[in-house]
CSV table of C-alpha atoms and ligand atoms in Angstrom, one decimal:
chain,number,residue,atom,x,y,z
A,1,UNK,CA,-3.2,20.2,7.1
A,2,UNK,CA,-6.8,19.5,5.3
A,3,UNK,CA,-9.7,19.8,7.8
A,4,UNK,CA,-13.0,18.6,7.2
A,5,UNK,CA,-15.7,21.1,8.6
A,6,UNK,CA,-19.3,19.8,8.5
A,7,UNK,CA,-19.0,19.4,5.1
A,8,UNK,CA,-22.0,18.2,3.3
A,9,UNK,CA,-22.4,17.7,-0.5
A,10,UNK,CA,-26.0,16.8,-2.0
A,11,UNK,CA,-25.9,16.2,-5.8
A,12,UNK,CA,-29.3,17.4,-7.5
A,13,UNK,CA,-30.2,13.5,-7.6
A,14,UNK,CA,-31.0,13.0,-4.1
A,15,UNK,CA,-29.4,11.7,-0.4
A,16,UNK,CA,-26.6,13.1,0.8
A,17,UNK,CA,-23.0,11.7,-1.1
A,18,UNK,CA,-21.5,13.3,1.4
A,19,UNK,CA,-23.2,13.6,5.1
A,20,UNK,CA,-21.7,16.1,7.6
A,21,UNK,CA,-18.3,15.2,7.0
A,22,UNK,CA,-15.5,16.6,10.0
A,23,UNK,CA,-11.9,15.1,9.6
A,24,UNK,CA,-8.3,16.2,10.6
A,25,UNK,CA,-6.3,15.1,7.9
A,26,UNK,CA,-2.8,15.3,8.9
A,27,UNK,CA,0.7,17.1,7.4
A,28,UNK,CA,3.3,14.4,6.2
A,29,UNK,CA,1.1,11.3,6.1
A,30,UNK,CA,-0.8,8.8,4.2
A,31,UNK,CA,-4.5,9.0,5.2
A,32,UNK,CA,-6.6,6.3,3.4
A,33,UNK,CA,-10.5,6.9,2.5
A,34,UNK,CA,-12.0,3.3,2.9
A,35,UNK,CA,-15.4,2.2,2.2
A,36,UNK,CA,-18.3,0.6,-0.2
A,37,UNK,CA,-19.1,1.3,-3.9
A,38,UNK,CA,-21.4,4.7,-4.0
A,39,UNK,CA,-20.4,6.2,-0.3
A,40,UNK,CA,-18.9,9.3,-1.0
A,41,UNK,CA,-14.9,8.6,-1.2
A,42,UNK,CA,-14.3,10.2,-4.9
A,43,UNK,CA,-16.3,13.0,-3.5
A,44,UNK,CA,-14.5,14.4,-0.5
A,45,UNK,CA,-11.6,13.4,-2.6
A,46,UNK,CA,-12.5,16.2,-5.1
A,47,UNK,CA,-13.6,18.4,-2.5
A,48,UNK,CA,-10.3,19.2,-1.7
A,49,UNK,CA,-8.9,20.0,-5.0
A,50,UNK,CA,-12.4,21.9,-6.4
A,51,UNK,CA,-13.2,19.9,-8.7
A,52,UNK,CA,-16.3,19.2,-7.0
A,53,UNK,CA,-18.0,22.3,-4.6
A,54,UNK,CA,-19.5,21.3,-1.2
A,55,UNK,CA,-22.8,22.0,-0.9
A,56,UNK,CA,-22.1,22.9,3.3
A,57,UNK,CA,-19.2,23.1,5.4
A,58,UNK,CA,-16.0,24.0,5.3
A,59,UNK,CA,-12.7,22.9,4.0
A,60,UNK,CA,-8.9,24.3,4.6
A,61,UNK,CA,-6.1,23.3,4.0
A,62,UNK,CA,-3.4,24.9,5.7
A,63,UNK,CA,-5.8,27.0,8.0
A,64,UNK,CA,-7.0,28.7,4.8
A,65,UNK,CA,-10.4,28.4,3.7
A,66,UNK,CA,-10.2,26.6,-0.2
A,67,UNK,CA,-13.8,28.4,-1.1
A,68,UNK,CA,-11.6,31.7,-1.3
A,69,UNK,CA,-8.9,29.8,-3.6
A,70,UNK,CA,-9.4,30.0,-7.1
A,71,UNK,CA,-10.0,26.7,-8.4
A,72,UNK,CA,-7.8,26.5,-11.1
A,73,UNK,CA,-4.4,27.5,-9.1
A,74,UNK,CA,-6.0,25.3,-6.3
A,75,UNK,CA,-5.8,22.2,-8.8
A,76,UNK,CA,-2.5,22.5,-9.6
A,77,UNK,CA,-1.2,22.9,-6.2
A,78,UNK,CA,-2.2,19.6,-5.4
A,79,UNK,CA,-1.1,16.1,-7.5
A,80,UNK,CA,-4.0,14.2,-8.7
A,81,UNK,CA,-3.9,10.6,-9.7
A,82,UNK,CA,-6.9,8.7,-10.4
A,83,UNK,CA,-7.6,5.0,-11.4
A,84,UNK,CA,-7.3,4.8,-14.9
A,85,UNK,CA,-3.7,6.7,-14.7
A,86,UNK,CA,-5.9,9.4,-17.0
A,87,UNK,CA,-2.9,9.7,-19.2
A,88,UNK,CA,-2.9,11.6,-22.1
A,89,UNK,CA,-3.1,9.4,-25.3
A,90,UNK,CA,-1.4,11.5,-27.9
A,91,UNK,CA,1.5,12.6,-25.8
A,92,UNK,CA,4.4,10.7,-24.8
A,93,UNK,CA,5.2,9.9,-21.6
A,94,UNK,CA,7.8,12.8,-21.1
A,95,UNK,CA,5.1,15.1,-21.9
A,96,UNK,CA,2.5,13.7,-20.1
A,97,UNK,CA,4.8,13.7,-17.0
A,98,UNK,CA,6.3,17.4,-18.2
A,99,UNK,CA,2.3,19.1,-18.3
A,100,UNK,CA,2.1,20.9,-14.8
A,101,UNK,CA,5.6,22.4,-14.4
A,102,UNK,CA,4.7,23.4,-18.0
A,103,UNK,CA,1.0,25.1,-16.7
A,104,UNK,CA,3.3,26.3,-14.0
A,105,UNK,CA,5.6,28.6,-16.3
A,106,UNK,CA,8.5,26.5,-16.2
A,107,UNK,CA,10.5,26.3,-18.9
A,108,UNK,CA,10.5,23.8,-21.6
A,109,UNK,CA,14.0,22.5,-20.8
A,110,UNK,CA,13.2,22.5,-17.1
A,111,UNK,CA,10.0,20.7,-17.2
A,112,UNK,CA,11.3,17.9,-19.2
A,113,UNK,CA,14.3,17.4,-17.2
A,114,UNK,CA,12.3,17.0,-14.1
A,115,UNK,CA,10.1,14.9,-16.0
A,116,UNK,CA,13.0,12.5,-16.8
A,117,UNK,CA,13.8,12.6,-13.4
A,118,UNK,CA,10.9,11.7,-12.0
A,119,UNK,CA,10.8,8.4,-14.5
A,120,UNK,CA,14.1,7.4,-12.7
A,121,UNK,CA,12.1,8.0,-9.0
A,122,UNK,CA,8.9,5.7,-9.9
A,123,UNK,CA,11.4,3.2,-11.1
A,124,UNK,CA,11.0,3.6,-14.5
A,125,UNK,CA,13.8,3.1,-17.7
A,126,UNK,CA,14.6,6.2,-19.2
A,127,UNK,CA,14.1,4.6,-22.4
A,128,UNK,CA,9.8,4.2,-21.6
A,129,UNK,CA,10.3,8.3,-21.5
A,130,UNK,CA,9.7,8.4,-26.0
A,131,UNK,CA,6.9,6.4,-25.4
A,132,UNK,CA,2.8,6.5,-25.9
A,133,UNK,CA,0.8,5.8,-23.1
A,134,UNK,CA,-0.6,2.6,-24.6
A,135,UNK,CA,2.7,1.0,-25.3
A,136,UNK,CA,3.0,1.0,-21.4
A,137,UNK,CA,1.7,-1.6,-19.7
A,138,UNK,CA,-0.9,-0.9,-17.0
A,139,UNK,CA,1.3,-0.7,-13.8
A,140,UNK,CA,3.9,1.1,-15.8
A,141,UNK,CA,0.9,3.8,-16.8
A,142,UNK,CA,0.0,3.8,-12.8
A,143,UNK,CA,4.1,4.5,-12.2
A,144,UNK,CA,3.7,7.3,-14.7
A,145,UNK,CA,0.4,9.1,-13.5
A,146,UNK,CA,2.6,9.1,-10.2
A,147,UNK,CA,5.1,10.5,-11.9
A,148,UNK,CA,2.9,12.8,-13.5
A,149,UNK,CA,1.1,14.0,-9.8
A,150,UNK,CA,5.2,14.7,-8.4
A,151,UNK,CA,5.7,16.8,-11.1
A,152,UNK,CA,5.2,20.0,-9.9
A,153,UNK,CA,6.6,19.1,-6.3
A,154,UNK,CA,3.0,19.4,-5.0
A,155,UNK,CA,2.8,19.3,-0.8
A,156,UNK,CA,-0.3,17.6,-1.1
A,157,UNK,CA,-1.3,14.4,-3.3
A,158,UNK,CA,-4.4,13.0,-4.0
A,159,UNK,CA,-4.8,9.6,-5.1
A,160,UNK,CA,-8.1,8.0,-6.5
A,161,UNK,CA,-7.8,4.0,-6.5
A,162,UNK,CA,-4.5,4.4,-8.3
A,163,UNK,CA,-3.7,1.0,-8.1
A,164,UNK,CA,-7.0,-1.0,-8.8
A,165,UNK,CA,-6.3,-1.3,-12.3
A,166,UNK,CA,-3.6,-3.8,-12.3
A,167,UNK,CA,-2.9,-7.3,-11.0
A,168,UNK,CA,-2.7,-8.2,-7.4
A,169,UNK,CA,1.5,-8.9,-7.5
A,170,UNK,CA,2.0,-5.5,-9.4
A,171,UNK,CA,-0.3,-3.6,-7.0
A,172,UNK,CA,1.9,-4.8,-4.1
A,173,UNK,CA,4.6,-3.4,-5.7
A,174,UNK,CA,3.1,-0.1,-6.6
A,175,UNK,CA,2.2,0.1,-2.9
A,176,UNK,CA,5.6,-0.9,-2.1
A,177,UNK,CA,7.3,2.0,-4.0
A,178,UNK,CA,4.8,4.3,-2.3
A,179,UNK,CA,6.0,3.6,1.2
A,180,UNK,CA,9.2,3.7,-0.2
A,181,UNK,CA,8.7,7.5,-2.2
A,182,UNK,CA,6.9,8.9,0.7
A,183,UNK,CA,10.0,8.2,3.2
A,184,UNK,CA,11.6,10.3,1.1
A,185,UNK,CA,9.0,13.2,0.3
A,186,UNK,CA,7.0,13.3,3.3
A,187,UNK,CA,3.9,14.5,1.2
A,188,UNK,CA,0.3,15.0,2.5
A,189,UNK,CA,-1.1,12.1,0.7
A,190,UNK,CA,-5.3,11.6,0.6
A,191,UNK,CA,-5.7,7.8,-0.9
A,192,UNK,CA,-8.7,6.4,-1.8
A,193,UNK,CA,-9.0,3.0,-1.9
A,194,UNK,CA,-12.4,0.1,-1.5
A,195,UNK,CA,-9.8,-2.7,-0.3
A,196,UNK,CA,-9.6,-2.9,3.2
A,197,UNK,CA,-6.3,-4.9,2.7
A,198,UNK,CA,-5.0,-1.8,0.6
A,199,UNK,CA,-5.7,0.5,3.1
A,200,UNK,CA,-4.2,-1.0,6.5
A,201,UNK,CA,-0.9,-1.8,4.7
A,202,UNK,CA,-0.2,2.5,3.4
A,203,UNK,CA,-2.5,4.2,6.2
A,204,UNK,CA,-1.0,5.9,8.4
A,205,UNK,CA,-4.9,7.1,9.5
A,206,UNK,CA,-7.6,5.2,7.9
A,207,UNK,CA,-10.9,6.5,7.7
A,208,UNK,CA,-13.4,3.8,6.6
A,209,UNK,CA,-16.7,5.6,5.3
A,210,UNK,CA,-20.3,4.1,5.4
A,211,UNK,CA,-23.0,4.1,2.7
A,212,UNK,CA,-24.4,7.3,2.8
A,213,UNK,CA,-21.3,9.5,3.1
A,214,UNK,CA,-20.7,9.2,6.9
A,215,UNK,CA,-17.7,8.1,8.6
A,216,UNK,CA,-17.8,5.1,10.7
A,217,UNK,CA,-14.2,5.2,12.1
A,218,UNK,CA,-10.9,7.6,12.0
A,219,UNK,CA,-8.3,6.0,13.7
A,220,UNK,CA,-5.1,4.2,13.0
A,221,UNK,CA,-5.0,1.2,11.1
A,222,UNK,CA,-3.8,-0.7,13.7
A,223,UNK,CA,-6.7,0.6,15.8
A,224,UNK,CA,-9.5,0.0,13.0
A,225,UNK,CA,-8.1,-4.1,12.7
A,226,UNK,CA,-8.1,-4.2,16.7
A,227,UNK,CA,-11.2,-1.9,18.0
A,228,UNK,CA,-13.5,-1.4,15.1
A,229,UNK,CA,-16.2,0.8,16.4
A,230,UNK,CA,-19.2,-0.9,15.4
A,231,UNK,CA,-20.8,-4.3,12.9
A,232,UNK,CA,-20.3,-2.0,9.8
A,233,UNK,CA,-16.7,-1.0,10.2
A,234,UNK,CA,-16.2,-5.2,11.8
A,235,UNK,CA,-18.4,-6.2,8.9
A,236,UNK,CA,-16.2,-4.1,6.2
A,237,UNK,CA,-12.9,-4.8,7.5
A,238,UNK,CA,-13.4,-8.7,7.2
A,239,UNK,CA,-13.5,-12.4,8.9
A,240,UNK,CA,-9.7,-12.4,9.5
A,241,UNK,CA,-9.1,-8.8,10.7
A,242,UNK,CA,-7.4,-11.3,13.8
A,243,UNK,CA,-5.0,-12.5,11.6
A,244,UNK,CA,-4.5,-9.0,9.5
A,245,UNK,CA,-3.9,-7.1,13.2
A,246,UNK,CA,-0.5,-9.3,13.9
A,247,UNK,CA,0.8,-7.6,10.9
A,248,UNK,CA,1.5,-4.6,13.3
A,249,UNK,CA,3.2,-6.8,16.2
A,250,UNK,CA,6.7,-7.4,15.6
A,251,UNK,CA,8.7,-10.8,15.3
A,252,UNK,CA,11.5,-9.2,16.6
A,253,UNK,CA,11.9,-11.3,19.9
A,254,UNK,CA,10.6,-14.4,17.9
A,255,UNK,CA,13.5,-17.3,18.3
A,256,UNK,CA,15.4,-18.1,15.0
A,257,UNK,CA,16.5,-21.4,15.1
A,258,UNK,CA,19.5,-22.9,13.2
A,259,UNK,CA,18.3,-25.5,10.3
A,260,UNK,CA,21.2,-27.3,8.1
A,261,UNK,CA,20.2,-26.9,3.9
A,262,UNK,CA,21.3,-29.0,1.7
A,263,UNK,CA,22.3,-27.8,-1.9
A,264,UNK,CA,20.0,-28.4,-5.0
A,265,UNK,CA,23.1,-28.8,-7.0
A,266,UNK,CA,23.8,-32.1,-5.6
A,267,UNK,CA,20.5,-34.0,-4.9
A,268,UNK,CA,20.7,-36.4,-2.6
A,269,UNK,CA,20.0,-40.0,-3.4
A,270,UNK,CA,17.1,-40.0,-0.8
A,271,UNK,CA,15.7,-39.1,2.5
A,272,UNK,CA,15.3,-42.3,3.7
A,273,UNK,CA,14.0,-42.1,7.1
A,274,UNK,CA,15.0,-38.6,8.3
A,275,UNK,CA,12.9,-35.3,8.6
A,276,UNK,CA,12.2,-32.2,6.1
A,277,UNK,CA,15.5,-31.5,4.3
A,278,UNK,CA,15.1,-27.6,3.4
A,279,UNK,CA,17.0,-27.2,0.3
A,280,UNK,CA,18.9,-24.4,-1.0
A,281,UNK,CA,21.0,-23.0,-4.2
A,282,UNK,CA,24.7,-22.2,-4.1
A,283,UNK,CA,23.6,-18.8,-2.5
A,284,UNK,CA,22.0,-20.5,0.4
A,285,UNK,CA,18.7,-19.2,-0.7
A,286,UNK,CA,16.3,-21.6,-0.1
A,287,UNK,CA,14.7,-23.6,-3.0
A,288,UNK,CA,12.4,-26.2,-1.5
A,289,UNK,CA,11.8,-29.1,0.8
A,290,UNK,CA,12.6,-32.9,0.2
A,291,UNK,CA,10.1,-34.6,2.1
A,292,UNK,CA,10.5,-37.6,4.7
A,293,UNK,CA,11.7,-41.0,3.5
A,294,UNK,CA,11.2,-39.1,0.1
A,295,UNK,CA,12.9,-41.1,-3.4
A,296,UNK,CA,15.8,-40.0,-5.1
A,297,UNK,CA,14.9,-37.1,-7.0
A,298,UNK,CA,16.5,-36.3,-10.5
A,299,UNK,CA,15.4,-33.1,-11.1
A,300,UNK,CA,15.1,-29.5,-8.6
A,301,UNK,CA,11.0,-29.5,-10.0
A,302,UNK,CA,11.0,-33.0,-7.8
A,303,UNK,CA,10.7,-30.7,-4.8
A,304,UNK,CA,8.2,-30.3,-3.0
A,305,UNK,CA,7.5,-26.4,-3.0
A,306,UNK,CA,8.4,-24.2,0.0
A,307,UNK,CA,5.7,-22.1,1.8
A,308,UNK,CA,6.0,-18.2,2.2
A,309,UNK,CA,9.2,-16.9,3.1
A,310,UNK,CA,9.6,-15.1,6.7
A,311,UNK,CA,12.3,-12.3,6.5
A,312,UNK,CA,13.8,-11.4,10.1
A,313,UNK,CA,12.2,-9.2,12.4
A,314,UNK,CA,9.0,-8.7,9.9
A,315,UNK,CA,5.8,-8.6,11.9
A,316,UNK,CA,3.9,-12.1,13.3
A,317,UNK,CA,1.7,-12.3,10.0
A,318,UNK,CA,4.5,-13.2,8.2
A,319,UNK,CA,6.2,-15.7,10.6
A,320,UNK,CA,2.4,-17.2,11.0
A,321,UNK,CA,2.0,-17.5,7.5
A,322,UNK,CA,5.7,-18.3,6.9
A,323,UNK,CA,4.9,-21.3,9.5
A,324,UNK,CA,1.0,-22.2,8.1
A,325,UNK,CA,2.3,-22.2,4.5
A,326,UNK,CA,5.1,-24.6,4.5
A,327,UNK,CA,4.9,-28.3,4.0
A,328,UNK,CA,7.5,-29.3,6.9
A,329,UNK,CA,5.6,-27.1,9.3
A,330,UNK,CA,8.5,-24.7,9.9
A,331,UNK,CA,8.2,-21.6,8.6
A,332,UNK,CA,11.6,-20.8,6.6
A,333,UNK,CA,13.5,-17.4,7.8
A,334,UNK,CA,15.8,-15.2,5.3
A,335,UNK,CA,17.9,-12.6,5.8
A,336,UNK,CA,17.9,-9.5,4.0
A,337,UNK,CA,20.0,-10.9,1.3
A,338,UNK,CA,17.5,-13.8,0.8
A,339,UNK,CA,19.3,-16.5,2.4
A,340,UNK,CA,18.6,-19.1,4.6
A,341,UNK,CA,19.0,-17.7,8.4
A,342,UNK,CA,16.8,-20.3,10.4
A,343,UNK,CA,13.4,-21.6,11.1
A,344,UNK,CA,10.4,-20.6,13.1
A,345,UNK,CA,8.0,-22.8,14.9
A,346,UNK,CA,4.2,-22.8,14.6
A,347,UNK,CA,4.0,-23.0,18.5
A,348,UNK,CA,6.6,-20.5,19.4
A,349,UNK,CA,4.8,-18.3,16.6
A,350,UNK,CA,1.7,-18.3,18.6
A,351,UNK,CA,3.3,-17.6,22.1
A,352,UNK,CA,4.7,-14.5,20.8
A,353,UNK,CA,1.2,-13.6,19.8
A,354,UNK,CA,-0.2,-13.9,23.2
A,355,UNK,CA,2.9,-12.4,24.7
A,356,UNK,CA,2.2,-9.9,22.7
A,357,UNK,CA,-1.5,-9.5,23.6
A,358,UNK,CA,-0.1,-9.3,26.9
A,359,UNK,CA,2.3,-6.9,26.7
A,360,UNK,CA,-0.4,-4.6,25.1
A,361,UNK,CA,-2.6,-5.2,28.1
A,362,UNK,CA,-0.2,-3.8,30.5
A,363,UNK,CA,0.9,-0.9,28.2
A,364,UNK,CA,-2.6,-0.1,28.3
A,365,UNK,CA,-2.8,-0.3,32.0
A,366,UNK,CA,-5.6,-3.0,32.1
A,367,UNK,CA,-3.6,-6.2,32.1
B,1,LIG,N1,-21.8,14.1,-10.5
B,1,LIG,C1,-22.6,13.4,-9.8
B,1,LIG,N2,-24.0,13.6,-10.0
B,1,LIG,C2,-24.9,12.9,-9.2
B,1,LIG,N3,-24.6,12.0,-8.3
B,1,LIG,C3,-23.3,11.8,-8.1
B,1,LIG,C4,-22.2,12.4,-8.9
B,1,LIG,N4,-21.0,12.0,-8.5
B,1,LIG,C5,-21.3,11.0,-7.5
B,1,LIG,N5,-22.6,10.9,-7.3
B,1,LIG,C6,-23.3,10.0,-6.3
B,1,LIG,O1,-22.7,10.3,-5.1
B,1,LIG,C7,-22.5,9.1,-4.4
B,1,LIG,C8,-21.1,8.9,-4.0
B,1,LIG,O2,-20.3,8.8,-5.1
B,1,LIG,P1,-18.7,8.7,-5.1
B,1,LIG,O3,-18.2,8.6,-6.5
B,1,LIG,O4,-18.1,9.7,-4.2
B,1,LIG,O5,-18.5,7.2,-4.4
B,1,LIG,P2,-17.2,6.4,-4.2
B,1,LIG,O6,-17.2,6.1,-2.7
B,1,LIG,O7,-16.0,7.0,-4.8
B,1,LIG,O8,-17.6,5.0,-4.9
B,1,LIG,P3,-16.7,4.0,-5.8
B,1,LIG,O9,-16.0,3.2,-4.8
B,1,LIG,O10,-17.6,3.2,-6.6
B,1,LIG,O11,-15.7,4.8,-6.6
B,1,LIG,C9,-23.0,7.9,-5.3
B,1,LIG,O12,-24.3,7.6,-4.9
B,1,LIG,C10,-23.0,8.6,-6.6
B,1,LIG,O13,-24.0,8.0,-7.4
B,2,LIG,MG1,-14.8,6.5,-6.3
């Protein structure tokens, strides 16, 4: 959908930002640039959209060559969202959302009305639509400058470290509602991200660029975490790339097993002498633990805290972390209603690893 040919851009300044770049990147899916401050990610980015002219090399997008493209119509073709949000300060949101169908020739009417739609697809209250850009806070700008890049139904979608901006539990959610948006739309979507973490969980390719505008590795995610190519892309992807890869092995044949919960509304006078009591509220969702030969405890806050929660058939990462993080040692299950369904074990956790290392093996005809 975009190719990369050769492409080559040298600001006046000196090396190469960008050094004899060639990448296919592909209709439908979520390609994520990856790499180091200062090595040429914003760049190629821009290439695409004109805003910044190669100085070799070619790029099309849909076969056609985008030199031949004026710039202008070229821009708005494409969504652009970039870290800041790059709102506009003086208009409202609807506005701000409403600019390119505007630029576009749609109507007043029409543009606004999309533009109120659009609030309701980023997950935003209809009521945010009246206001100011810095009466939002800063994942509600991000949801907006989405917004904003939808607008004018755009087939491609070009995303600058939109979510860098804003704490790590909102940025999980952006990048939640992403997944979820691009189910729906199917967009060409170019992301550009520095986190590693970022990039593995939306890529559907991930190419992870060295200093000095070259790409070290286009592959998969999966691939990158399992195979990196060489000590730079190892280096960049991290120390626990091992533990990162099981998020793309399924828990699906891990064993579930039963665990009785007590409820919180009725503490029990002790747990003289018996093992972890997992505790849960009147909706069975679990709570917290009551340790071994634990006191009476008067108040739910007595508890001792519960480790991460495991929901069914989720990959191995989060049944090993589900099983690492809690107290008692087994990682707590829920199903998707957030209730208790079970436990997993740390062992059985790590035979479904190797089964699956081994089952991988033979699918790849070297086991
Ligand atoms: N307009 C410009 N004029 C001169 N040099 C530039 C210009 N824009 C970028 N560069 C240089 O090109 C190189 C690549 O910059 P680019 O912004 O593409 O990096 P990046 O990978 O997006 O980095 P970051 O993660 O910090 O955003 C850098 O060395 C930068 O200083
Ligand atoms: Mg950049």
């Amino acid at each position: 959908m975009v190719e990369f040919e050769a492409v080559t851009k040298q600001f006046h300044s000196g090396s190469a930002a960008v050094d004899n770049l060639t990448i296919d990147i592909d209709r439908g899916a979520i390609t994520v640039l990856v790499g180091p401050s200062g090595c040429g990610k914003t760049t190629s980015l821009r290439m695409i959209n004109r805003m910044v002219e190669p100085t070799s090399g070619t790029i099309r997008v849909n076969s056609e060559d985008i030199s031949s493209k004026p710039a202008a119509q070229l821009r708005r073709s494409m969504g652009y969202v970039m870290q800041s949000a790059g709102l506009m300060p003086h208009r409202t949101v609807v506005e701000n959302i409403a600019t390119v169908p505007r630029l576009n020739g749609q109507s007043r009417k029409d543009s606004r009305r999309r533009a109120l739609e659009l609030l309701d697809v980023v997950g935003l209250q209809g009521a945010m639509a009246k206001r100011y850009p810095s009466q939002l806070s800063g994942g509600q700008q991000q949801r907006v400058g989405v917004a904003r890049a939808l607008a004018a139904d755009p087939p491609i979608l070009l995303m600058d470290e939109p979510f860098s901006a804003v704490d790590p539990v909102v940025r999980a959610e952006l990048q939640t509602e992403l997944l979820r948006l691009q189910k729906d739309l199917s967009k060409t979507i170019v992301f550009v991200t520095h986190d590693i973490d970022e990039a593995t969980v939306l890529g559907d390719k991930v190419a992870v660029f060295a200093t000095g505008g070259r790409v070290a590795q286009y592959a998969t995610a999966e691939e990158i975490l399992r195979a990196p190519v060489d000590d730079f892309v190892a280096g960049f992807v991290g120390r626990d790339r091992g533990f990162r890869h099981l998020a793309f092995n399924s828990g699906e044949q891990l064993w579930v097993h039963p665990i009785g919960t007590r409820s919180v509304s009725e503490l029990p006078k002790g747990n003289a002498g018996r093992e972890w009591t997992l505790m849960a509220d009147d909706g069975g969702r679990p709570v917290g633990w009551m340790a071994p030969d634990s006191p009476p405890l008067t108040d739910r806050t007595e508890l001792v805290p519960g480790g991460s929660l495991y929901r069914r058939g989720d990959s191995l990462r989060g049944a090993m972390d589900a099983a690492l993080s809690s107290p008692s040692g087994l990682g707590v299950v829920i199903d998707d209603g957030g209730k208790v369904a079970g436990v997993v074990k740390p062992g059985e956790v790590l035979s479904a690893i190797e089964q699956s290392r081994i089952d991988r093996n033979r699918g790849n005809g070297t086991g």
